[in-house]
Amino acid sequence: MKGTREMEIKTAWKQAVWRLKEAGVPEPEMDAWYLLEYATGVTRAAYYTNPDREMPKDETERFLYVVQKREQRIPLQHITGVQDFMGYEFLVNASVLIPRQDTEILVEEAVGLLKHHMCLLDLCTGSGCILLSLLKIAEERGIEEIRGIGTDISGDALKIAEKNKSRLFGQNGDIMAEFLEGDLWEPIREKYGEKMRFDLIVSNPPYISEEEIRSLQEEVRLYDPYIALDGGKDGLCFYREIIGRAPQYLKMGGTLLLEIGCSQGEAVKVLMEEAGFWKVVVKKDLAGLDRVISGVYDS
Ligand code: GLN
């Protein structure tokens, strides 16, 4: 940014908040703190110890540059390149859905089911955040011999998932998790055949209906990958595909655990019961909205 001058840090911060607010960013102050720390290393606490400090020109430039990006409604996570999920840091980019806090409910439910010697499957794995968090938690709790496979139709998404795997597990990554490219079950069938069975299948599939996508906030509508959102005309397209085939890939007594949209509980419950699942339960998120559904398959 040419012609940027030195300015007091409080002036720069206020200017950033004002610009973000004007651009319609939902939480301008919070984002300004994140961007300040990301661009200059100055934390909120450090700011308050000396808000009158002159910010060197290069720091001001870096800060205003990222503010300008955020003004265009580019998500914060695409600027910083990371998102926290279940207390772990995941790399993200425009090829993956940014992990959502809501999805932590699904992971927490799944954690309660983890046992030694399990084989997990995560369909539409994206950044790998669900599968990798589960495996990491299992490792931290001393649950042994847990492995997982994540599938996704996007090879670019899986490049990020692979990086996340290395960051979380280092050398051990390849023993813990395998990512396979392809449409839902397809890569499992191709690599392991029809007889492959899992103890637990999880998924946060795309579930937004075509109509709803148009009304999403810009960060999501313009920057999350469309294929990670689009659940077809009624939003249930992936649930039909997943629930219809899951019995074939579950061990006796295995569980299917899915994230759902808040209005989809009843419809997905019916799909699961029709497919022969029992103990079908819908769990709510912290806002009291339907968020996760689970069912057990026994025959
Ligand atoms: N499983 C990934 C997540 O929950 C990606 C989900 C998706 O692409 N719909 O973040």
PDB file of N, CA, C and O in Angstrom, residues 99-169:
ATOM      1  N   PRO A  99     -14.095 -25.339   9.090  1.00  0.00           N
ATOM      2  CA  PRO A  99     -14.733 -26.094  10.170  1.00  0.00           C
ATOM      3  C   PRO A  99     -15.578 -25.185  11.059  1.00  0.00           C
ATOM      4  O   PRO A  99     -15.163 -24.076  11.405  1.00  0.00           O
ATOM      5  N   ARG A 100     -16.770 -25.660  11.387  1.00  0.00           N
ATOM      6  CA  ARG A 100     -17.718 -24.869  12.174  1.00  0.00           C
ATOM      7  C   ARG A 100     -17.766 -25.368  13.618  1.00  0.00           C
ATOM      8  O   ARG A 100     -17.685 -26.571  13.862  1.00  0.00           O
ATOM      9  N   GLN A 101     -18.022 -24.424  14.502  1.00  0.00           N
ATOM     10  CA  GLN A 101     -18.153 -24.801  15.915  1.00  0.00           C
ATOM     11  C   GLN A 101     -19.315 -25.776  16.123  1.00  0.00           C
ATOM     12  O   GLN A 101     -19.227 -26.688  16.940  1.00  0.00           O
ATOM     13  N   ASP A 102     -20.384 -25.581  15.358  1.00  0.00           N
ATOM     14  CA  ASP A 102     -21.549 -26.483  15.458  1.00  0.00           C
ATOM     15  C   ASP A 102     -21.151 -27.940  15.269  1.00  0.00           C
ATOM     16  O   ASP A 102     -21.744 -28.839  15.852  1.00  0.00           O
ATOM     17  N   THR A 103     -20.164 -28.160  14.416  1.00  0.00           N
ATOM     18  CA  THR A 103     -19.763 -29.536  14.089  1.00  0.00           C
ATOM     19  C   THR A 103     -19.053 -30.209  15.267  1.00  0.00           C
ATOM     20  O   THR A 103     -18.927 -31.427  15.307  1.00  0.00           O
ATOM     21  N   GLU A 104     -18.627 -29.394  16.229  1.00  0.00           N
ATOM     22  CA  GLU A 104     -18.001 -29.991  17.421  1.00  0.00           C
ATOM     23  C   GLU A 104     -18.997 -30.877  18.173  1.00  0.00           C
ATOM     24  O   GLU A 104     -18.610 -31.820  18.856  1.00  0.00           O
ATOM     25  N   ILE A 105     -20.289 -30.586  18.030  1.00  0.00           N
ATOM     26  CA  ILE A 105     -21.328 -31.422  18.678  1.00  0.00           C
ATOM     27  C   ILE A 105     -21.236 -32.843  18.126  1.00  0.00           C
ATOM     28  O   ILE A 105     -21.299 -33.822  18.858  1.00  0.00           O
ATOM     29  N   LEU A 106     -21.083 -32.935  16.823  1.00  0.00           N
ATOM     30  CA  LEU A 106     -20.967 -34.254  16.181  1.00  0.00           C
ATOM     31  C   LEU A 106     -19.740 -34.995  16.713  1.00  0.00           C
ATOM     32  O   LEU A 106     -19.802 -36.167  17.059  1.00  0.00           O
ATOM     33  N   VAL A 107     -18.633 -34.275  16.806  1.00  0.00           N
ATOM     34  CA  VAL A 107     -17.396 -34.909  17.287  1.00  0.00           C
ATOM     35  C   VAL A 107     -17.574 -35.357  18.737  1.00  0.00           C
ATOM     36  O   VAL A 107     -17.192 -36.468  19.106  1.00  0.00           O
ATOM     37  N   GLU A 108     -18.188 -34.495  19.550  1.00  0.00           N
ATOM     38  CA  GLU A 108     -18.382 -34.877  20.957  1.00  0.00           C
ATOM     39  C   GLU A 108     -19.241 -36.131  21.086  1.00  0.00           C
ATOM     40  O   GLU A 108     -18.967 -37.001  21.906  1.00  0.00           O
ATOM     41  N   GLU A 109     -20.276 -36.215  20.270  1.00  0.00           N
ATOM     42  CA  GLU A 109     -21.118 -37.425  20.286  1.00  0.00           C
ATOM     43  C   GLU A 109     -20.287 -38.646  19.887  1.00  0.00           C
ATOM     44  O   GLU A 109     -20.396 -39.709  20.479  1.00  0.00           O
ATOM     45  N   ALA A 110     -19.485 -38.477  18.862  1.00  0.00           N
ATOM     46  CA  ALA A 110     -18.676 -39.595  18.358  1.00  0.00           C
ATOM     47  C   ALA A 110     -17.635 -40.019  19.402  1.00  0.00           C
ATOM     48  O   ALA A 110     -17.372 -41.212  19.566  1.00  0.00           O
ATOM     49  N   VAL A 111     -17.078 -39.060  20.113  1.00  0.00           N
ATOM     50  CA  VAL A 111     -16.054 -39.378  21.119  1.00  0.00           C
ATOM     51  C   VAL A 111     -16.612 -40.363  22.141  1.00  0.00           C
ATOM     52  O   VAL A 111     -15.943 -41.304  22.558  1.00  0.00           O
ATOM     53  N   GLY A 112     -17.876 -40.179  22.511  1.00  0.00           N
ATOM     54  CA  GLY A 112     -18.512 -41.072  23.482  1.00  0.00           C
ATOM     55  C   GLY A 112     -18.609 -42.510  23.002  1.00  0.00           C
ATOM     56  O   GLY A 112     -18.865 -43.414  23.792  1.00  0.00           O
ATOM     57  N   LEU A 113     -18.416 -42.722  21.710  1.00  0.00           N
ATOM     58  CA  LEU A 113     -18.553 -44.082  21.150  1.00  0.00           C
ATOM     59  C   LEU A 113     -17.199 -44.752  20.899  1.00  0.00           C
ATOM     60  O   LEU A 113     -17.137 -45.922  20.529  1.00  0.00           O
ATOM     61  N   LEU A 114     -16.118 -43.997  21.092  1.00  0.00           N
ATOM     62  CA  LEU A 114     -14.807 -44.538  20.729  1.00  0.00           C
ATOM     63  C   LEU A 114     -14.364 -45.671  21.664  1.00  0.00           C
ATOM     64  O   LEU A 114     -14.512 -45.579  22.882  1.00  0.00           O
ATOM     65  N   LYS A 115     -13.845 -46.710  21.063  1.00  0.00           N
ATOM     66  CA  LYS A 115     -13.313 -47.848  21.830  1.00  0.00           C
ATOM     67  C   LYS A 115     -12.048 -48.335  21.126  1.00  0.00           C
ATOM     68  O   LYS A 115     -11.792 -47.959  19.979  1.00  0.00           O
ATOM     69  N   HIS A 116     -11.318 -49.211  21.814  1.00  0.00           N
ATOM     70  CA  HIS A 116     -10.122 -49.789  21.191  1.00  0.00           C
ATOM     71  C   HIS A 116     -10.488 -50.508  19.883  1.00  0.00           C
ATOM     72  O   HIS A 116     -11.589 -51.007  19.729  1.00  0.00           O
ATOM     73  N   HIS A 117      -9.527 -50.591  19.007  1.00  0.00           N
ATOM     74  CA  HIS A 117      -9.637 -51.378  17.760  1.00  0.00           C
ATOM     75  C   HIS A 117     -10.800 -50.972  16.861  1.00  0.00           C
ATOM     76  O   HIS A 117     -11.476 -51.823  16.310  1.00  0.00           O
ATOM     77  N   MET A 118     -11.063 -49.700  16.767  1.00  0.00           N
ATOM     78  CA  MET A 118     -12.183 -49.295  15.904  1.00  0.00           C
ATOM     79  C   MET A 118     -11.713 -48.857  14.533  1.00  0.00           C
ATOM     80  O   MET A 118     -10.603 -48.360  14.363  1.00  0.00           O
ATOM     81  N   CYS A 119     -12.601 -49.005  13.584  1.00  0.00           N
ATOM     82  CA  CYS A 119     -12.344 -48.509  12.238  1.00  0.00           C
ATOM     83  C   CYS A 119     -13.414 -47.471  11.908  1.00  0.00           C
ATOM     84  O   CYS A 119     -14.602 -47.764  11.927  1.00  0.00           O
ATOM     85  N   LEU A 120     -12.969 -46.251  11.645  1.00  0.00           N
ATOM     86  CA  LEU A 120     -13.903 -45.142  11.424  1.00  0.00           C
ATOM     87  C   LEU A 120     -13.923 -44.731   9.964  1.00  0.00           C
ATOM     88  O   LEU A 120     -12.922 -44.866   9.256  1.00  0.00           O
ATOM     89  N   LEU A 121     -15.061 -44.199   9.554  1.00  0.00           N
ATOM     90  CA  LEU A 121     -15.150 -43.630   8.204  1.00  0.00           C
ATOM     91  C   LEU A 121     -15.779 -42.246   8.303  1.00  0.00           C
ATOM     92  O   LEU A 121     -16.788 -42.064   8.988  1.00  0.00           O
ATOM     93  N   ASP A 122     -15.174 -41.278   7.620  1.00  0.00           N
ATOM     94  CA  ASP A 122     -15.720 -39.912   7.569  1.00  0.00           C
ATOM     95  C   ASP A 122     -15.979 -39.569   6.105  1.00  0.00           C
ATOM     96  O   ASP A 122     -15.033 -39.415   5.318  1.00  0.00           O
ATOM     97  N   LEU A 123     -17.258 -39.480   5.751  1.00  0.00           N
ATOM     98  CA  LEU A 123     -17.604 -39.161   4.364  1.00  0.00           C
ATOM     99  C   LEU A 123     -17.662 -37.652   4.192  1.00  0.00           C
ATOM    100  O   LEU A 123     -18.147 -36.950   5.085  1.00  0.00           O
ATOM    101  N   CYS A 124     -17.230 -37.133   3.070  1.00  0.00           N
ATOM    102  CA  CYS A 124     -17.138 -35.692   2.805  1.00  0.00           C
ATOM    103  C   CYS A 124     -16.217 -35.049   3.844  1.00  0.00           C
ATOM    104  O   CYS A 124     -16.597 -34.112   4.549  1.00  0.00           O
ATOM    105  N   THR A 125     -15.034 -35.554   3.930  1.00  0.00           N
ATOM    106  CA  THR A 125     -14.128 -35.189   5.028  1.00  0.00           C
ATOM    107  C   THR A 125     -13.582 -33.759   4.942  1.00  0.00           C
ATOM    108  O   THR A 125     -13.202 -33.173   5.949  1.00  0.00           O
ATOM    109  N   GLY A 126     -13.527 -33.179   3.750  1.00  0.00           N
ATOM    110  CA  GLY A 126     -13.062 -31.785   3.606  1.00  0.00           C
ATOM    111  C   GLY A 126     -11.665 -31.597   4.167  1.00  0.00           C
ATOM    112  O   GLY A 126     -10.713 -32.273   3.765  1.00  0.00           O
ATOM    113  N   SER A 127     -11.543 -30.705   5.144  1.00  0.00           N
ATOM    114  CA  SER A 127     -10.238 -30.448   5.772  1.00  0.00           C
ATOM    115  C   SER A 127      -9.778 -31.622   6.632  1.00  0.00           C
ATOM    116  O   SER A 127      -8.658 -31.614   7.133  1.00  0.00           O
ATOM    117  N   GLY A 128     -10.675 -32.602   6.825  1.00  0.00           N
ATOM    118  CA  GLY A 128     -10.343 -33.752   7.671  1.00  0.00           C
ATOM    119  C   GLY A 128     -10.600 -33.478   9.148  1.00  0.00           C
ATOM    120  O   GLY A 128     -10.267 -34.294  10.015  1.00  0.00           O
ATOM    121  N   CYS A 129     -11.224 -32.329   9.438  1.00  0.00           N
ATOM    122  CA  CYS A 129     -11.313 -31.898  10.847  1.00  0.00           C
ATOM    123  C   CYS A 129     -12.043 -32.889  11.739  1.00  0.00           C
ATOM    124  O   CYS A 129     -11.654 -33.075  12.899  1.00  0.00           O
ATOM    125  N   ILE A 130     -13.081 -33.540  11.229  1.00  0.00           N
ATOM    126  CA  ILE A 130     -13.853 -34.456  12.088  1.00  0.00           C
ATOM    127  C   ILE A 130     -13.020 -35.703  12.376  1.00  0.00           C
ATOM    128  O   ILE A 130     -12.783 -36.059  13.536  1.00  0.00           O
ATOM    129  N   LEU A 131     -12.590 -36.353  11.322  1.00  0.00           N
ATOM    130  CA  LEU A 131     -11.841 -37.603  11.495  1.00  0.00           C
ATOM    131  C   LEU A 131     -10.559 -37.385  12.303  1.00  0.00           C
ATOM    132  O   LEU A 131     -10.259 -38.134  13.239  1.00  0.00           O
ATOM    133  N   LEU A 132      -9.812 -36.359  11.942  1.00  0.00           N
ATOM    134  CA  LEU A 132      -8.519 -36.148  12.607  1.00  0.00           C
ATOM    135  C   LEU A 132      -8.692 -35.768  14.079  1.00  0.00           C
ATOM    136  O   LEU A 132      -7.923 -36.222  14.928  1.00  0.00           O
ATOM    137  N   SER A 133      -9.725 -34.984  14.389  1.00  0.00           N
ATOM    138  CA  SER A 133      -9.962 -34.671  15.809  1.00  0.00           C
ATOM    139  C   SER A 133     -10.287 -35.931  16.572  1.00  0.00           C
ATOM    140  O   SER A 133      -9.797 -36.136  17.689  1.00  0.00           O
ATOM    141  N   LEU A 134     -11.133 -36.779  15.992  1.00  0.00           N
ATOM    142  CA  LEU A 134     -11.508 -38.021  16.677  1.00  0.00           C
ATOM    143  C   LEU A 134     -10.279 -38.887  16.948  1.00  0.00           C
ATOM    144  O   LEU A 134     -10.104 -39.419  18.048  1.00  0.00           O
ATOM    145  N   LEU A 135      -9.433 -39.011  15.942  1.00  0.00           N
ATOM    146  CA  LEU A 135      -8.249 -39.851  16.107  1.00  0.00           C
ATOM    147  C   LEU A 135      -7.278 -39.252  17.123  1.00  0.00           C
ATOM    148  O   LEU A 135      -6.643 -39.958  17.898  1.00  0.00           O
ATOM    149  N   LYS A 136      -7.203 -37.932  17.103  1.00  0.00           N
ATOM    150  CA  LYS A 136      -6.295 -37.260  18.047  1.00  0.00           C
ATOM    151  C   LYS A 136      -6.800 -37.430  19.484  1.00  0.00           C
ATOM    152  O   LYS A 136      -6.021 -37.710  20.403  1.00  0.00           O
ATOM    153  N   ILE A 137      -8.098 -37.271  19.660  1.00  0.00           N
ATOM    154  CA  ILE A 137      -8.676 -37.425  21.005  1.00  0.00           C
ATOM    155  C   ILE A 137      -8.469 -38.873  21.470  1.00  0.00           C
ATOM    156  O   ILE A 137      -8.115 -39.123  22.620  1.00  0.00           O
ATOM    157  N   ALA A 138      -8.685 -39.817  20.557  1.00  0.00           N
ATOM    158  CA  ALA A 138      -8.488 -41.234  20.904  1.00  0.00           C
ATOM    159  C   ALA A 138      -7.047 -41.444  21.360  1.00  0.00           C
ATOM    160  O   ALA A 138      -6.782 -42.090  22.382  1.00  0.00           O
ATOM    161  N   GLU A 139      -6.105 -40.872  20.609  1.00  0.00           N
ATOM    162  CA  GLU A 139      -4.685 -41.019  20.961  1.00  0.00           C
ATOM    163  C   GLU A 139      -4.422 -40.424  22.352  1.00  0.00           C
ATOM    164  O   GLU A 139      -3.786 -41.053  23.193  1.00  0.00           O
ATOM    165  N   GLU A 140      -4.953 -39.221  22.582  1.00  0.00           N
ATOM    166  CA  GLU A 140      -4.708 -38.555  23.871  1.00  0.00           C
ATOM    167  C   GLU A 140      -5.320 -39.323  25.035  1.00  0.00           C
ATOM    168  O   GLU A 140      -4.839 -39.248  26.156  1.00  0.00           O
ATOM    169  N   ARG A 141      -6.406 -40.037  24.769  1.00  0.00           N
ATOM    170  CA  ARG A 141      -7.055 -40.788  25.854  1.00  0.00           C
ATOM    171  C   ARG A 141      -6.565 -42.231  25.955  1.00  0.00           C
ATOM    172  O   ARG A 141      -7.139 -43.037  26.669  1.00  0.00           O
ATOM    173  N   GLY A 142      -5.564 -42.549  25.183  1.00  0.00           N
ATOM    174  CA  GLY A 142      -4.985 -43.887  25.261  1.00  0.00           C
ATOM    175  C   GLY A 142      -5.872 -44.971  24.665  1.00  0.00           C
ATOM    176  O   GLY A 142      -5.733 -46.143  25.002  1.00  0.00           O
ATOM    177  N   ILE A 143      -6.801 -44.587  23.801  1.00  0.00           N
ATOM    178  CA  ILE A 143      -7.623 -45.603  23.125  1.00  0.00           C
ATOM    179  C   ILE A 143      -6.764 -46.136  21.971  1.00  0.00           C
ATOM    180  O   ILE A 143      -6.299 -45.372  21.128  1.00  0.00           O
ATOM    181  N   GLU A 144      -6.570 -47.447  21.983  1.00  0.00           N
ATOM    182  CA  GLU A 144      -5.574 -48.005  21.060  1.00  0.00           C
ATOM    183  C   GLU A 144      -6.162 -48.526  19.765  1.00  0.00           C
ATOM    184  O   GLU A 144      -7.331 -48.897  19.700  1.00  0.00           O
ATOM    185  N   GLU A 145      -5.275 -48.581  18.779  1.00  0.00           N
ATOM    186  CA  GLU A 145      -5.613 -49.221  17.507  1.00  0.00           C
ATOM    187  C   GLU A 145      -6.862 -48.648  16.863  1.00  0.00           C
ATOM    188  O   GLU A 145      -7.731 -49.384  16.417  1.00  0.00           O
ATOM    189  N   ILE A 146      -6.965 -47.349  16.841  1.00  0.00           N
ATOM    190  CA  ILE A 146      -8.066 -46.742  16.098  1.00  0.00           C
ATOM    191  C   ILE A 146      -7.518 -46.207  14.785  1.00  0.00           C
ATOM    192  O   ILE A 146      -6.465 -45.562  14.765  1.00  0.00           O
ATOM    193  N   ARG A 147      -8.209 -46.540  13.725  1.00  0.00           N
ATOM    194  CA  ARG A 147      -7.797 -46.057  12.408  1.00  0.00           C
ATOM    195  C   ARG A 147      -9.009 -45.417  11.743  1.00  0.00           C
ATOM    196  O   ARG A 147     -10.142 -45.725  12.100  1.00  0.00           O
ATOM    197  N   GLY A 148      -8.747 -44.604  10.729  1.00  0.00           N
ATOM    198  CA  GLY A 148      -9.879 -44.004  10.036  1.00  0.00           C
ATOM    199  C   GLY A 148      -9.600 -43.729   8.581  1.00  0.00           C
ATOM    200  O   GLY A 148      -8.445 -43.544   8.169  1.00  0.00           O
ATOM    201  N   ILE A 149     -10.692 -43.727   7.813  1.00  0.00           N
ATOM    202  CA  ILE A 149     -10.603 -43.342   6.408  1.00  0.00           C
ATOM    203  C   ILE A 149     -11.512 -42.139   6.204  1.00  0.00           C
ATOM    204  O   ILE A 149     -12.615 -42.088   6.757  1.00  0.00           O
ATOM    205  N   GLY A 150     -11.038 -41.172   5.439  1.00  0.00           N
ATOM    206  CA  GLY A 150     -11.865 -40.028   5.061  1.00  0.00           C
ATOM    207  C   GLY A 150     -11.973 -39.986   3.553  1.00  0.00           C
ATOM    208  O   GLY A 150     -10.959 -40.146   2.866  1.00  0.00           O
ATOM    209  N   THR A 151     -13.189 -39.803   3.045  1.00  0.00           N
ATOM    210  CA  THR A 151     -13.314 -39.681   1.589  1.00  0.00           C
ATOM    211  C   THR A 151     -13.861 -38.304   1.232  1.00  0.00           C
ATOM    212  O   THR A 151     -14.600 -37.693   2.002  1.00  0.00           O
ATOM    213  N   ASP A 152     -13.473 -37.839   0.063  1.00  0.00           N
ATOM    214  CA  ASP A 152     -14.004 -36.572  -0.436  1.00  0.00           C
ATOM    215  C   ASP A 152     -13.858 -36.558  -1.947  1.00  0.00           C
ATOM    216  O   ASP A 152     -12.864 -37.077  -2.486  1.00  0.00           O
ATOM    217  N   ILE A 153     -14.812 -35.935  -2.605  1.00  0.00           N
ATOM    218  CA  ILE A 153     -14.777 -35.894  -4.071  1.00  0.00           C
ATOM    219  C   ILE A 153     -13.735 -34.885  -4.570  1.00  0.00           C
ATOM    220  O   ILE A 153     -13.305 -34.929  -5.723  1.00  0.00           O
ATOM    221  N   SER A 154     -13.307 -34.002  -3.659  1.00  0.00           N
ATOM    222  CA  SER A 154     -12.358 -32.962  -4.059  1.00  0.00           C
ATOM    223  C   SER A 154     -10.914 -33.323  -3.697  1.00  0.00           C
ATOM    224  O   SER A 154     -10.560 -33.395  -2.522  1.00  0.00           O
ATOM    225  N   GLY A 155     -10.109 -33.521  -4.730  1.00  0.00           N
ATOM    226  CA  GLY A 155      -8.691 -33.799  -4.504  1.00  0.00           C
ATOM    227  C   GLY A 155      -7.993 -32.627  -3.840  1.00  0.00           C
ATOM    228  O   GLY A 155      -7.083 -32.811  -3.026  1.00  0.00           O
ATOM    229  N   ASP A 156      -8.433 -31.417  -4.166  1.00  0.00           N
ATOM    230  CA  ASP A 156      -7.809 -30.235  -3.553  1.00  0.00           C
ATOM    231  C   ASP A 156      -8.108 -30.175  -2.058  1.00  0.00           C
ATOM    232  O   ASP A 156      -7.264 -29.773  -1.253  1.00  0.00           O
ATOM    233  N   ALA A 157      -9.316 -30.574  -1.691  1.00  0.00           N
ATOM    234  CA  ALA A 157      -9.648 -30.614  -0.259  1.00  0.00           C
ATOM    235  C   ALA A 157      -8.742 -31.628   0.434  1.00  0.00           C
ATOM    236  O   ALA A 157      -8.209 -31.366   1.521  1.00  0.00           O
ATOM    237  N   LEU A 158      -8.539 -32.756  -0.203  1.00  0.00           N
ATOM    238  CA  LEU A 158      -7.732 -33.803   0.448  1.00  0.00           C
ATOM    239  C   LEU A 158      -6.266 -33.406   0.602  1.00  0.00           C
ATOM    240  O   LEU A 158      -5.583 -33.897   1.507  1.00  0.00           O
ATOM    241  N   LYS A 159      -5.786 -32.516  -0.255  1.00  0.00           N
ATOM    242  CA  LYS A 159      -4.413 -32.011  -0.063  1.00  0.00           C
ATOM    243  C   LYS A 159      -4.317 -31.299   1.288  1.00  0.00           C
ATOM    244  O   LYS A 159      -3.321 -31.419   2.010  1.00  0.00           O
ATOM    245  N   ILE A 160      -5.355 -30.555   1.621  1.00  0.00           N
ATOM    246  CA  ILE A 160      -5.379 -29.860   2.923  1.00  0.00           C
ATOM    247  C   ILE A 160      -5.525 -30.873   4.058  1.00  0.00           C
ATOM    248  O   ILE A 160      -4.857 -30.778   5.093  1.00  0.00           O
ATOM    249  N   ALA A 161      -6.409 -31.866   3.834  1.00  0.00           N
ATOM    250  CA  ALA A 161      -6.594 -32.894   4.868  1.00  0.00           C
ATOM    251  C   ALA A 161      -5.267 -33.603   5.154  1.00  0.00           C
ATOM    252  O   ALA A 161      -4.922 -33.866   6.306  1.00  0.00           O
ATOM    253  N   GLU A 162      -4.517 -33.892   4.097  1.00  0.00           N
ATOM    254  CA  GLU A 162      -3.212 -34.562   4.275  1.00  0.00           C
ATOM    255  C   GLU A 162      -2.263 -33.694   5.096  1.00  0.00           C
ATOM    256  O   GLU A 162      -1.544 -34.180   5.959  1.00  0.00           O
ATOM    257  N   LYS A 163      -2.266 -32.406   4.800  1.00  0.00           N
ATOM    258  CA  LYS A 163      -1.383 -31.498   5.561  1.00  0.00           C
ATOM    259  C   LYS A 163      -1.802 -31.472   7.020  1.00  0.00           C
ATOM    260  O   LYS A 163      -0.968 -31.470   7.919  1.00  0.00           O
ATOM    261  N   ASN A 164      -3.117 -31.444   7.245  1.00  0.00           N
ATOM    262  CA  ASN A 164      -3.595 -31.432   8.632  1.00  0.00           C
ATOM    263  C   ASN A 164      -3.205 -32.715   9.354  1.00  0.00           C
ATOM    264  O   ASN A 164      -2.857 -32.700  10.532  1.00  0.00           O
ATOM    265  N   LYS A 165      -3.264 -33.803   8.616  1.00  0.00           N
ATOM    266  CA  LYS A 165      -2.860 -35.093   9.200  1.00  0.00           C
ATOM    267  C   LYS A 165      -1.395 -35.037   9.640  1.00  0.00           C
ATOM    268  O   LYS A 165      -1.056 -35.412  10.761  1.00  0.00           O
ATOM    269  N   SER A 166      -0.530 -34.544   8.765  1.00  0.00           N
ATOM    270  CA  SER A 166       0.898 -34.460   9.116  1.00  0.00           C
ATOM    271  C   SER A 166       1.122 -33.537  10.298  1.00  0.00           C
ATOM    272  O   SER A 166       1.940 -33.820  11.180  1.00  0.00           O
ATOM    273  N   ARG A 167       0.390 -32.424  10.318  1.00  0.00           N
ATOM    274  CA  ARG A 167       0.590 -31.476  11.424  1.00  0.00           C
ATOM    275  C   ARG A 167       0.175 -32.090  12.761  1.00  0.00           C
ATOM    276  O   ARG A 167       0.787 -31.843  13.781  1.00  0.00           O
ATOM    277  N   LEU A 168      -0.897 -32.883  12.738  1.00  0.00           N
ATOM    278  CA  LEU A 168      -1.390 -33.439  14.008  1.00  0.00           C
ATOM    279  C   LEU A 168      -0.665 -34.707  14.431  1.00  0.00           C
ATOM    280  O   LEU A 168      -0.513 -34.974  15.609  1.00  0.00           O
ATOM    281  N   PHE A 169      -0.238 -35.515  13.450  1.00  0.00           N
ATOM    282  CA  PHE A 169       0.309 -36.827  13.800  1.00  0.00           C
ATOM    283  C   PHE A 169       1.749 -37.044  13.360  1.00  0.00           C
ATOM    284  O   PHE A 169       2.320 -38.093  13.657  1.00  0.00           O
TER     285      PHE A 169
END
